[in-house]
């Protein structure tokens, strides 16, 4: 009964890559510690359009002495994010969260393989940071496959550079790192990892995740994916953010990305319908 | 019923006594538990749960929602766990709260409506039924029952025969004359009427040339529909004598008061919950403040004070 919307104050909102912004918001220190893969619903205070909040995955979270700081990455794709990009320091936003189920953290896997495409770098670099700080010891290693359209749109490098991990960068046009889709590069590397000693974590555009599902089909790799869908409430009530999962006897069944996800095991999703 | 400053907010809808006139609208508050971390359910006049069908329903394929100017379209398609799972899994939780539980029900045939009503009647902890004869997003039943006075009356009669619980009939605005439906369900024995359900609408992606909703059409809710809802509530109030519950685009206490002043005995808060999980609490507090400011101790002295 204690949860509520937090009013946050923007203290940084800058373009870090083409059409991609990093927003830092100061929140009251009672804001709960988010787990990697969780998200927040964000609304600009005092405006009537757009009037619904939008989901944003969490890129960073820091506890300062008397407040906490949450970092979000977003791409300018429509009216709402355009307005968001125009907000200046001191503007207020309403934040509900942290919401949803984050990534299940594997304590036993030797290979922690992270695959991010485009904006998928936001939750996965948060995860990588978490794994690097809290999980990884001598016996487990992080392999981070990071893909983008080109070098201008690539995000997440600032964080990855500070981590102990093997990073594989790829761009569709070859302007940075390897040329090709992140899924293609991973497919080539897959034989390096023993399925029973590996946990794969992925986030990115739907076609990328769909391709990943195809690559992993028939293998014994365990893979968690973080999904995105249009949402209204973020707490499981509106049933707007449905994703089709494999139902019994071929019947359609849907789960809520917000409350049942946003992280799912990849083999749970009915990719053929997506 | 808040003891503070002797403000009395309790209202009666036939034999259903509510501590205040603020309910949640079906489909916007899940089964109550989704918002229990945010809202003290004890403080609500009533919780109206997500529409229940006889068997579980998977709902429509996504995308199911789209924001439009001042509102949102949805085509969820009555995804629900079914009446039996509701009674077994959700009702025990809701029974713990000191509020009224209203089960919204939906059937594809008269027989289904009757069966669902009987099951809920036998379950402990349901205080009233709200009949959904107005869902715009499903192929069978729903809207087709609600768009014709004869079938609307027939559904009402079937449900009334199957239960002793108060029966509220939720009307669709997607008809030429909503008062004809209202009169018909009153005659058929409805204890109250709630209106409006969503207004059918659509939205087009100009780049892909596709509809924003997979279902193509959906139901519009949110602030954009409030003036239409007020107009329809006003029209219905002039034609029936049973209590009317106002629904449609209520975002704050002022919006709720508009409906109450017209003569609605209670209101339901829907889309506002999505934006502010505590919208219902804010509306209750705002009405109370308005009563204090206007020196009115009893909410019934506000209801129906419209001066046309």
Coordinates of C-alpha atoms in Angstrom, one line a residue:
Chain A
X1 CA 0.0 0.0 0.0
X2 CA 3.0 2.2 0.1
X3 CA 3.8 2.5 -3.6
X4 CA 3.1 5.7 -5.5
X5 CA 4.2 7.8 -8.4
X6 CA 7.4 9.6 -7.8
X7 CA 8.0 13.1 -9.1
X8 CA 11.4 13.2 -10.6
X9 CA 13.5 16.2 -11.6
X10 CA 15.6 16.1 -14.7
X11 CA 19.2 17.1 -14.3
X12 CA 20.6 15.9 -17.5
X13 CA 18.9 15.2 -20.9
X14 CA 21.4 15.1 -23.8
X15 CA 21.7 13.5 -27.2
X16 CA 24.4 10.8 -26.9
X17 CA 24.0 9.2 -30.3
X18 CA 21.9 10.0 -33.3
X19 CA 18.3 10.5 -32.1
X20 CA 19.2 8.8 -28.8
X21 CA 19.0 10.6 -25.5
X22 CA 20.3 10.0 -22.1
X23 CA 18.1 11.4 -19.4
X24 CA 19.1 11.5 -15.7
X25 CA 16.4 12.0 -13.2
X26 CA 16.7 12.7 -9.5
X27 CA 14.2 10.8 -7.4
X28 CA 13.4 10.7 -3.7
X29 CA 15.7 8.3 -1.8
X30 CA 12.8 6.0 -1.0
X31 CA 12.6 4.9 -4.6
X32 CA 13.1 1.1 -4.6
X33 CA 16.4 -0.4 -6.0
X34 CA 15.6 -1.6 -9.5
X35 CA 16.9 -5.0 -10.8
X36 CA 18.4 -5.2 -14.3
X37 CA 15.6 -5.7 -16.8
X38 CA 13.0 -3.8 -14.8
X39 CA 11.4 -0.7 -16.2
X40 CA 9.6 2.5 -15.2
X41 CA 6.5 4.2 -16.6
X42 CA 7.3 7.8 -17.3
X43 CA 5.0 10.8 -17.9
X44 CA 5.8 14.4 -18.4
X45 CA 4.1 16.3 -15.5
X46 CA 1.4 18.8 -16.4
X47 CA 0.9 18.0 -20.1
X48 CA -2.3 16.5 -21.5
X49 CA -0.8 15.0 -24.7
X50 CA 0.6 12.5 -24.7
X51 CA -1.4 11.7 -21.6
X52 CA -0.5 8.0 -21.0
X53 CA 2.9 7.2 -19.5
X54 CA 5.4 5.3 -21.5
X55 CA 7.6 2.4 -20.5
X56 CA 11.4 2.9 -20.4
X57 CA 13.9 0.3 -19.4
X58 CA 16.4 1.3 -16.8
X59 CA 20.0 2.1 -17.9
X60 CA 21.5 3.1 -14.6
X61 CA 20.6 3.5 -11.0
X62 CA 22.7 5.2 -8.3
X63 CA 22.0 6.0 -4.7
X64 CA 23.4 9.4 -3.8
X65 CA 23.5 10.8 -0.3
X66 CA 20.0 12.3 -0.1
X67 CA 18.4 11.2 -3.4
X68 CA 18.7 8.6 -6.1
X69 CA 19.5 8.9 -9.7
X70 CA 17.9 7.0 -12.5
X71 CA 19.3 7.0 -16.0
X72 CA 17.1 6.2 -19.0
X73 CA 18.0 5.9 -22.6
X74 CA 15.4 6.7 -25.2
X75 CA 15.2 7.1 -29.0
X76 CA 13.2 9.9 -30.5
X77 CA 10.6 8.0 -32.5
X78 CA 7.3 10.0 -32.1
X79 CA 5.5 13.0 -30.6
X80 CA 6.0 11.9 -27.0
X81 CA 9.8 11.3 -27.2
X82 CA 10.2 14.5 -29.2
X83 CA 8.6 16.4 -26.3
X84 CA 10.8 14.5 -23.9
X85 CA 13.9 15.4 -25.8
X86 CA 13.0 19.1 -25.5
X87 CA 12.8 19.0 -21.7
X88 CA 15.4 21.1 -19.9
X89 CA 17.1 20.7 -16.6
X90 CA 14.7 21.1 -13.8
X91 CA 11.7 19.8 -15.7
X92 CA 9.5 17.4 -13.8
X93 CA 8.5 13.9 -14.8
X94 CA 6.2 11.4 -13.1
X95 CA 7.8 8.0 -12.6
X96 CA 6.2 4.8 -11.5
X97 CA 8.4 1.9 -10.7
X98 CA 10.5 -0.1 -10.7
X99 CA 8.1 -2.4 -12.5
X100 CA 8.1 -5.9 -14.0
X101 CA 10.4 -8.8 -13.5
X102 CA 14.0 -8.3 -14.2
X103 CA 16.5 -10.8 -15.6
X104 CA 16.9 -14.0 -13.6
X105 CA 20.5 -13.9 -12.5
X106 CA 22.4 -17.0 -13.2
X107 CA 24.9 -17.8 -10.4
X108 CA 26.2 -20.9 -12.0
X109 CA 26.7 -20.2 -15.7
X110 CA 30.3 -19.8 -16.7
X111 CA 29.4 -17.9 -19.8
X112 CA 27.1 -14.9 -19.5
X113 CA 26.4 -14.0 -23.1
X114 CA 24.6 -10.7 -23.6
X115 CA 23.2 -9.7 -27.0
X116 CA 21.9 -6.2 -27.5
X117 CA 20.5 -4.5 -30.6
X118 CA 19.9 -0.8 -30.8
X119 CA 18.2 0.5 -27.7
X120 CA 18.4 -3.0 -26.2
X121 CA 21.8 -1.8 -25.0
X122 CA 20.1 0.1 -22.2
X123 CA 18.8 -2.8 -20.1
X124 CA 21.7 -5.1 -21.1
X125 CA 24.5 -2.7 -20.1
X126 CA 22.7 -2.2 -16.8
X127 CA 22.7 -6.0 -16.5
X128 CA 26.4 -6.3 -17.5
X129 CA 27.3 -3.8 -14.9
X130 CA 25.4 -5.7 -12.3
X131 CA 26.9 -9.0 -13.3
X132 CA 30.4 -7.5 -13.3
X133 CA 30.0 -6.1 -9.8
X134 CA 28.0 -8.7 -8.1
X135 CA 28.2 -12.0 -9.8
X136 CA 31.3 -12.5 -11.8
X137 CA 34.2 -14.2 -10.2
X138 CA 37.1 -16.0 -11.7
X139 CA 34.9 -18.7 -13.0
X140 CA 32.3 -16.8 -15.0
X141 CA 32.8 -14.4 -17.8
X142 CA 30.7 -11.8 -19.6
X143 CA 30.6 -11.8 -23.4
X144 CA 28.8 -8.7 -24.7
X145 CA 27.5 -8.6 -28.3
X146 CA 26.4 -5.1 -29.1
X147 CA 24.9 -4.2 -32.5
X148 CA 23.7 -1.1 -34.1
X149 CA 22.8 0.2 -37.6
X150 CA 26.0 2.2 -37.7
X151 CA 28.7 3.9 -35.6
X152 CA 26.5 7.0 -35.1
X153 CA 23.7 5.1 -33.5
X154 CA 25.7 2.7 -31.4
X155 CA 25.1 3.2 -27.7
X156 CA 26.3 1.6 -24.5
X157 CA 30.0 1.7 -25.2
X158 CA 30.7 4.2 -22.3
X159 CA 29.6 1.6 -19.9
X160 CA 31.1 -1.4 -21.6
X161 CA 34.5 0.2 -21.6
X162 CA 34.5 0.2 -17.8
X163 CA 33.6 -3.5 -17.5
X164 CA 35.6 -6.6 -17.4
X165 CA 34.0 -8.3 -20.4
X166 CA 34.7 -9.4 -23.9
X167 CA 32.9 -7.0 -26.1
X168 CA 32.0 -7.8 -29.7
X169 CA 30.8 -4.7 -31.6
X170 CA 29.0 -5.0 -34.9
X171 CA 27.2 -2.6 -37.2
X172 CA 25.0 -3.2 -40.1
X173 CA 27.2 -1.1 -42.4
X174 CA 30.5 -2.1 -40.9
X175 CA 31.3 1.5 -39.9
X176 CA 32.4 0.2 -36.5
X177 CA 33.5 -3.3 -35.4
X178 CA 32.4 -6.3 -37.4
X179 CA 30.0 -5.9 -40.3
X180 CA 26.8 -7.7 -39.9
X181 CA 23.8 -8.2 -37.7
X182 CA 24.5 -9.0 -34.1
X183 CA 22.6 -12.3 -34.5
X184 CA 24.8 -13.4 -37.4
X185 CA 28.0 -12.7 -35.4
X186 CA 26.6 -14.6 -32.5
X187 CA 25.6 -17.5 -34.6
X188 CA 29.2 -17.8 -35.8
X189 CA 30.5 -17.8 -32.2
X190 CA 27.8 -20.0 -30.7
X191 CA 29.9 -23.2 -30.8
X192 CA 32.4 -21.5 -28.5
X193 CA 29.9 -21.8 -25.6
X194 CA 28.8 -25.0 -23.9
X195 CA 25.0 -24.8 -23.7
X196 CA 24.8 -26.2 -20.1
X197 CA 27.4 -23.6 -18.9
X198 CA 25.9 -20.6 -20.6
X199 CA 23.1 -18.1 -20.0
X200 CA 22.1 -15.9 -22.8
X201 CA 20.5 -12.5 -22.2
X202 CA 19.0 -10.5 -25.1
X203 CA 17.2 -7.3 -25.8
X204 CA 16.6 -5.5 -29.1
X205 CA 14.1 -5.0 -31.9
X206 CA 11.6 -7.8 -32.5
X207 CA 13.1 -9.0 -35.8
X208 CA 16.4 -9.5 -34.0
X209 CA 14.9 -11.5 -31.2
X210 CA 12.9 -13.5 -33.6
X211 CA 16.1 -14.4 -35.5
X212 CA 17.8 -15.3 -32.2
X213 CA 14.9 -17.6 -31.4
X214 CA 15.5 -19.3 -34.8
X215 CA 19.2 -19.6 -34.2
X216 CA 18.7 -21.1 -30.7
X217 CA 15.9 -23.4 -31.8
X218 CA 16.8 -27.1 -31.2
X219 CA 19.8 -26.2 -29.1
X220 CA 20.0 -26.5 -25.3
X221 CA 21.0 -22.9 -24.7
X222 CA 18.9 -21.1 -22.1
X223 CA 18.1 -17.6 -23.1
X224 CA 16.2 -14.7 -21.5
X225 CA 14.8 -11.9 -23.6
X226 CA 13.4 -8.6 -22.6
X227 CA 10.4 -7.5 -24.7
X228 CA 8.8 -4.2 -25.4
X229 CA 5.1 -3.5 -26.2
X230 CA 2.7 -0.6 -26.1
X231 CA 1.5 -0.2 -22.5
X232 CA -1.1 1.9 -20.7
X233 CA -0.8 1.0 -17.0
X234 CA 2.5 -0.9 -16.5
X235 CA 1.1 -2.8 -13.6
X236 CA -0.9 -5.6 -15.2
X237 CA -4.3 -4.2 -15.2
X238 CA -5.1 -2.9 -18.7
X239 CA -4.0 -6.0 -20.6
X240 CA -2.8 -3.8 -23.4
X241 CA 0.8 -5.1 -23.6
X242 CA -0.1 -8.7 -24.6
X243 CA 2.5 -11.0 -26.1
X244 CA 1.5 -14.3 -27.6
X245 CA 3.0 -17.3 -25.8
X246 CA 2.9 -20.9 -26.7
X247 CA -0.5 -22.1 -25.5
X248 CA -1.9 -25.5 -24.8
X249 CA -3.0 -27.5 -27.8
X250 CA -2.1 -24.7 -30.2
X251 CA -4.6 -22.3 -28.6
X252 CA -3.7 -18.7 -28.5
X253 CA -2.5 -17.5 -25.0
X254 CA -1.2 -14.1 -24.1
X255 CA 1.0 -12.9 -21.3
X256 CA 1.4 -9.3 -20.1
X257 CA 4.8 -7.8 -21.0
X258 CA 4.5 -5.4 -18.0
X259 CA 3.6 -7.8 -15.2
X260 CA 4.5 -11.3 -16.4
X261 CA 7.6 -9.9 -18.1
X262 CA 9.2 -7.9 -19.6
X263 CA 11.8 -10.7 -19.3
X264 CA 10.7 -14.1 -20.7
X265 CA 12.6 -17.2 -21.6
X266 CA 12.8 -17.2 -25.3
X267 CA 11.2 -20.6 -25.9
X268 CA 8.0 -19.4 -24.1
X269 CA 7.2 -16.9 -26.8
X270 CA 5.1 -17.8 -29.9
X271 CA 7.6 -16.3 -32.3
X272 CA 5.7 -17.5 -35.4
X273 CA 2.9 -15.1 -34.4
X274 CA 5.1 -12.1 -34.0
Chain B
X1 CA -18.5 8.0 5.5
X2 CA -15.4 9.7 6.5
X3 CA -15.9 10.9 10.0
X4 CA -13.8 13.9 9.3
X5 CA -15.9 17.1 9.7
X6 CA -19.0 15.0 9.6
X7 CA -18.9 14.6 5.9
X8 CA -21.2 11.8 4.7
X9 CA -20.3 10.4 1.3
X10 CA -22.3 7.2 1.4
X11 CA -24.8 6.5 -1.3
X12 CA -27.3 3.8 -1.9
X13 CA -27.9 2.0 -5.2
X14 CA -31.1 0.2 -4.4
X15 CA -30.0 -2.3 -1.7
X16 CA -26.3 -1.8 -2.4
X17 CA -24.8 0.7 0.1
X18 CA -21.5 2.3 -0.8
X19 CA -19.3 4.2 1.6
X20 CA -18.7 6.7 -1.2
X21 CA -19.8 7.1 -4.8
X22 CA -16.4 6.2 -6.3
X23 CA -15.9 2.8 -8.0
X24 CA -13.4 1.5 -10.4
X25 CA -14.5 0.8 -14.0
X26 CA -14.4 -2.8 -15.3
X27 CA -11.3 -3.6 -17.3
X28 CA -9.2 -0.8 -15.8
X29 CA -8.5 -2.2 -12.4
X30 CA -7.8 -5.9 -13.1
X31 CA -9.1 -8.1 -10.3
X32 CA -8.2 -5.4 -7.7
X33 CA -4.9 -7.1 -6.7
X34 CA -3.0 -5.4 -9.5
X35 CA -3.6 -2.0 -7.7
X36 CA -3.6 -3.2 -4.1
X37 CA 0.0 -2.0 -3.6
X38 CA -1.0 1.5 -4.7
X39 CA -4.6 2.0 -3.4
X40 CA -6.2 1.2 -0.1
X41 CA -9.1 -0.9 -1.5
X42 CA -10.9 -0.3 1.8
X43 CA -11.4 3.3 0.8
X44 CA -13.2 2.6 -2.4
X45 CA -17.0 2.7 -2.8
X46 CA -16.7 -0.5 -4.9
X47 CA -14.3 -2.5 -7.0
X48 CA -15.7 -3.5 -10.3
X49 CA -13.6 -6.3 -11.7
X50 CA -12.5 -7.2 -15.2
X51 CA -15.4 -8.7 -17.3
X52 CA -15.8 -12.4 -16.5
X53 CA -17.0 -15.0 -19.0
X54 CA -18.1 -18.5 -18.4
X55 CA -14.9 -20.0 -19.8
X56 CA -11.4 -18.3 -19.8
X57 CA -10.9 -16.0 -22.8
X58 CA -7.4 -15.4 -24.4
X59 CA -8.4 -12.0 -25.8
X60 CA -7.3 -10.4 -29.1
X61 CA -3.9 -10.5 -30.7
X62 CA -1.7 -7.4 -30.2
X63 CA -1.3 -4.5 -30.7
X64 CA -4.3 -3.9 -28.5
X65 CA -4.0 -0.3 -27.4
X66 CA -3.2 3.0 -29.0
X67 CA -3.2 6.5 -27.5
X68 CA -5.2 9.1 -29.5
X69 CA -5.7 12.7 -28.7
X70 CA -7.2 12.9 -25.3
X71 CA -7.9 9.3 -25.1
X72 CA -6.9 5.7 -25.8
X73 CA -8.3 3.0 -28.0
X74 CA -8.3 -0.6 -26.7
X75 CA -9.2 -3.9 -28.3
X76 CA -8.3 -6.2 -25.5
X77 CA -11.2 -8.5 -26.3
X78 CA -12.2 -9.4 -22.8
X79 CA -9.2 -11.5 -21.9
X80 CA -10.1 -13.0 -18.5
X81 CA -9.5 -16.1 -16.4
X82 CA -13.2 -17.2 -16.4
X83 CA -15.8 -17.0 -13.7
X84 CA -14.7 -20.2 -11.9
X85 CA -11.0 -19.2 -11.6
X86 CA -12.2 -15.8 -10.5
X87 CA -14.2 -17.3 -7.6
X88 CA -11.4 -19.7 -6.7
X89 CA -8.3 -17.5 -7.1
X90 CA -9.3 -13.8 -7.0
X91 CA -12.4 -13.5 -4.8
X92 CA -10.7 -14.8 -1.6
X93 CA -8.3 -11.8 -1.8
X94 CA -11.0 -9.3 -2.5
X95 CA -13.1 -10.6 0.4
X96 CA -10.5 -9.3 2.8
X97 CA -11.4 -5.8 2.1
X98 CA -14.2 -3.6 3.5
X99 CA -15.5 -2.5 0.1
X100 CA -18.2 -3.7 -2.3
X101 CA -17.2 -6.2 -5.0
X102 CA -19.1 -5.9 -8.2
X103 CA -18.5 -8.6 -10.8
X104 CA -18.8 -7.5 -14.4
X105 CA -20.1 -10.4 -16.5
X106 CA -20.1 -11.1 -20.2
X107 CA -21.8 -14.0 -22.1
X108 CA -22.1 -15.1 -25.7
X109 CA -25.6 -16.4 -25.1
X110 CA -28.5 -15.9 -22.7
X111 CA -27.7 -19.2 -21.2
X112 CA -24.1 -18.2 -20.6
X113 CA -25.2 -15.0 -18.8
X114 CA -27.5 -17.0 -16.7
X115 CA -24.8 -19.6 -15.8
X116 CA -22.3 -17.0 -14.8
X117 CA -24.8 -15.1 -12.7
X118 CA -25.7 -18.3 -10.8
X119 CA -22.1 -19.1 -10.1
X120 CA -21.4 -15.6 -8.7
X121 CA -24.6 -15.6 -6.8
X122 CA -23.5 -18.8 -5.0
X123 CA -20.0 -17.4 -4.3
X124 CA -19.4 -15.5 -1.1
X125 CA -18.2 -12.0 -1.4
X126 CA -19.9 -10.6 -4.5
X127 CA -22.2 -7.8 -3.8
X128 CA -23.6 -7.0 -7.2
X129 CA -23.4 -7.9 -10.8
X130 CA -22.8 -5.5 -13.7
X131 CA -23.9 -7.0 -17.0
X132 CA -21.7 -6.1 -19.9
X133 CA -23.9 -6.0 -22.9
X134 CA -21.7 -3.4 -24.5
X135 CA -18.2 -4.6 -25.3
X136 CA -17.3 -3.4 -28.7
X137 CA -14.3 -5.7 -29.1
X138 CA -15.7 -9.2 -29.4
X139 CA -17.2 -11.0 -32.3
X140 CA -20.2 -12.6 -30.6
X141 CA -22.5 -11.4 -27.8
X142 CA -21.6 -8.2 -26.0
X143 CA -22.5 -5.3 -28.2
X144 CA -25.1 -7.2 -30.2
X145 CA -27.2 -7.7 -27.1
X146 CA -26.7 -4.1 -26.0
X147 CA -27.6 -2.5 -29.3
X148 CA -31.2 -3.7 -29.4
X149 CA -33.8 -2.9 -26.6
X150 CA -35.4 -6.3 -27.0
X151 CA -32.2 -8.4 -26.5
X152 CA -30.9 -6.0 -23.8
X153 CA -34.1 -6.5 -21.9
X154 CA -34.0 -10.3 -22.4
X155 CA -30.4 -10.5 -21.0
X156 CA -31.4 -8.4 -18.1
X157 CA -34.4 -10.7 -17.3
X158 CA -32.3 -13.8 -17.6
X159 CA -29.7 -12.5 -15.2
X160 CA -32.4 -11.2 -12.7
X161 CA -34.0 -14.6 -12.7
X162 CA -30.7 -16.2 -11.9
X163 CA -29.6 -14.1 -9.0
X164 CA -30.8 -12.2 -6.0
X165 CA -27.9 -9.8 -6.2
X166 CA -28.5 -6.3 -7.4
X167 CA -28.1 -6.2 -11.2
X168 CA -26.5 -3.2 -12.9
X169 CA -26.7 -3.1 -16.7
X170 CA -23.8 -1.3 -18.4
X171 CA -24.9 0.4 -21.6
X172 CA -23.1 1.0 -24.8
X173 CA -22.9 4.5 -26.4
X174 CA -22.7 2.9 -29.8
X175 CA -26.4 3.1 -30.5
X176 CA -28.8 5.7 -32.1
X177 CA -30.9 6.1 -29.0
X178 CA -29.4 5.1 -25.7
X179 CA -32.6 6.0 -23.8
X180 CA -34.6 3.3 -25.6
X181 CA -32.1 0.7 -24.3
X182 CA -32.2 2.2 -20.8
X183 CA -36.0 2.2 -20.7
X184 CA -36.1 -1.5 -21.8
X185 CA -33.6 -2.7 -19.2
X186 CA -35.4 -0.8 -16.5
X187 CA -38.7 -2.5 -17.4
X188 CA -36.9 -5.8 -17.5
X189 CA -36.0 -5.4 -13.8
X190 CA -32.5 -3.8 -13.8
X191 CA -31.7 -2.4 -10.4
X192 CA -29.4 0.2 -11.9
X193 CA -27.8 1.4 -15.1
X194 CA -24.1 2.3 -15.7
X195 CA -22.9 4.2 -18.7
X196 CA -21.1 4.7 -20.9
X197 CA -18.9 1.9 -22.1
X198 CA -16.2 2.9 -24.7
X199 CA -17.1 4.5 -28.0
X200 CA -15.9 2.6 -31.0
X201 CA -13.1 4.2 -32.9
X202 CA -10.0 3.6 -35.0
X203 CA -6.6 5.0 -35.8
X204 CA -4.4 4.6 -38.9
X205 CA -0.6 4.5 -39.2
X206 CA 0.1 6.7 -42.2
X207 CA 3.5 5.1 -42.9
X208 CA 2.5 1.5 -42.9
X209 CA -1.1 2.2 -44.0
X210 CA -2.2 -0.3 -41.3
X211 CA -4.5 0.2 -38.4
X212 CA -2.8 0.9 -35.1
X213 CA -4.9 -1.9 -33.6
X214 CA -4.7 -5.5 -34.9
X215 CA -8.5 -5.7 -34.3
X216 CA -8.8 -2.6 -36.6
X217 CA -11.4 -0.9 -34.4
X218 CA -11.3 -0.5 -30.7
X219 CA -13.1 1.3 -27.9
X220 CA -12.2 4.9 -27.1
X221 CA -11.9 5.9 -23.5
X222 CA -10.3 8.8 -21.6
X223 CA -11.0 12.5 -21.2
X224 CA -12.0 12.8 -24.9
X225 CA -15.3 11.0 -24.3
X226 CA -16.4 12.8 -21.1
X227 CA -18.8 15.3 -22.8
X228 CA -20.5 12.4 -24.7
X229 CA -20.8 10.5 -21.5
X230 CA -22.3 13.4 -19.6
X231 CA -24.8 14.0 -22.4
X232 CA -25.9 10.4 -22.4
X233 CA -26.1 10.2 -18.6
X234 CA -28.3 13.3 -18.7
X235 CA -30.6 11.9 -21.4
X236 CA -31.0 8.5 -19.6
X237 CA -31.6 10.2 -16.2
X238 CA -34.6 11.9 -17.7
X239 CA -36.1 8.6 -18.8
X240 CA -35.6 6.2 -16.0
X241 CA -36.1 6.2 -12.3
X242 CA -33.6 3.5 -11.3
X243 CA -30.1 4.8 -10.1
X244 CA -27.6 5.7 -12.8
X245 CA -23.8 5.3 -12.5
X246 CA -21.8 7.7 -14.6
X247 CA -18.7 6.5 -16.5
X248 CA -16.6 8.1 -19.1
X249 CA -13.4 10.1 -19.0
X250 CA -13.4 11.0 -15.3
X251 CA -9.9 12.1 -14.5
X252 CA -10.4 14.0 -11.3
X253 CA -12.9 15.1 -8.7
X254 CA -14.3 17.9 -10.8
X255 CA -15.1 15.5 -13.6
X256 CA -16.8 13.1 -11.1
X257 CA -18.8 16.0 -9.6
X258 CA -20.2 16.9 -13.0
X259 CA -21.8 13.4 -13.3
X260 CA -23.0 13.5 -9.7
X261 CA -24.6 16.9 -10.1
X262 CA -26.4 15.7 -13.2
X263 CA -27.9 13.0 -11.0
X264 CA -25.6 10.0 -11.2
X265 CA -25.7 8.2 -7.8
X266 CA -22.1 7.0 -8.3
X267 CA -19.2 7.1 -10.8
X268 CA -16.6 4.8 -12.1
X269 CA -13.0 5.7 -12.7
X270 CA -11.4 4.0 -15.7
X271 CA -8.5 5.2 -17.9
X272 CA -7.4 7.6 -15.1
X273 CA -6.1 4.6 -13.1
X274 CA -3.6 3.9 -15.8
X275 CA -2.1 7.4 -15.5
X276 CA -2.3 7.7 -11.8
X277 CA -2.8 4.5 -9.8
X278 CA -4.2 6.6 -7.0
X279 CA -6.7 8.4 -9.2
X280 CA -9.7 7.0 -7.3
X281 CA -8.2 8.1 -4.0
X282 CA -7.6 11.6 -5.4
X283 CA -11.2 11.8 -6.7
X284 CA -12.6 10.8 -3.3
X285 CA -10.4 13.3 -1.5
X286 CA -11.3 16.0 -4.0
X287 CA -15.1 15.4 -3.6
X288 CA -14.7 15.6 0.1
X289 CA -12.8 18.9 -0.2
X290 CA -15.4 20.3 -2.5
X291 CA -18.2 19.3 0.0
X292 CA -16.3 21.1 2.8
X293 CA -15.8 24.2 0.6
X294 CA -19.4 24.2 -0.4
X295 CA -20.6 23.5 3.2
X296 CA -22.4 20.4 2.2
X297 CA -22.3 17.6 4.7
X298 CA -24.1 14.9 2.7
X299 CA -23.2 13.9 -0.8
X300 CA -26.8 13.2 -1.5
X301 CA -27.3 17.0 -1.3
X302 CA -25.1 17.3 -4.3
X303 CA -26.4 14.5 -6.4
X304 CA -29.1 15.7 -8.9
X305 CA -28.7 19.4 -8.1
X306 CA -28.2 20.2 -11.8
X307 CA -29.9 23.5 -12.9
X308 CA -30.5 23.3 -16.6

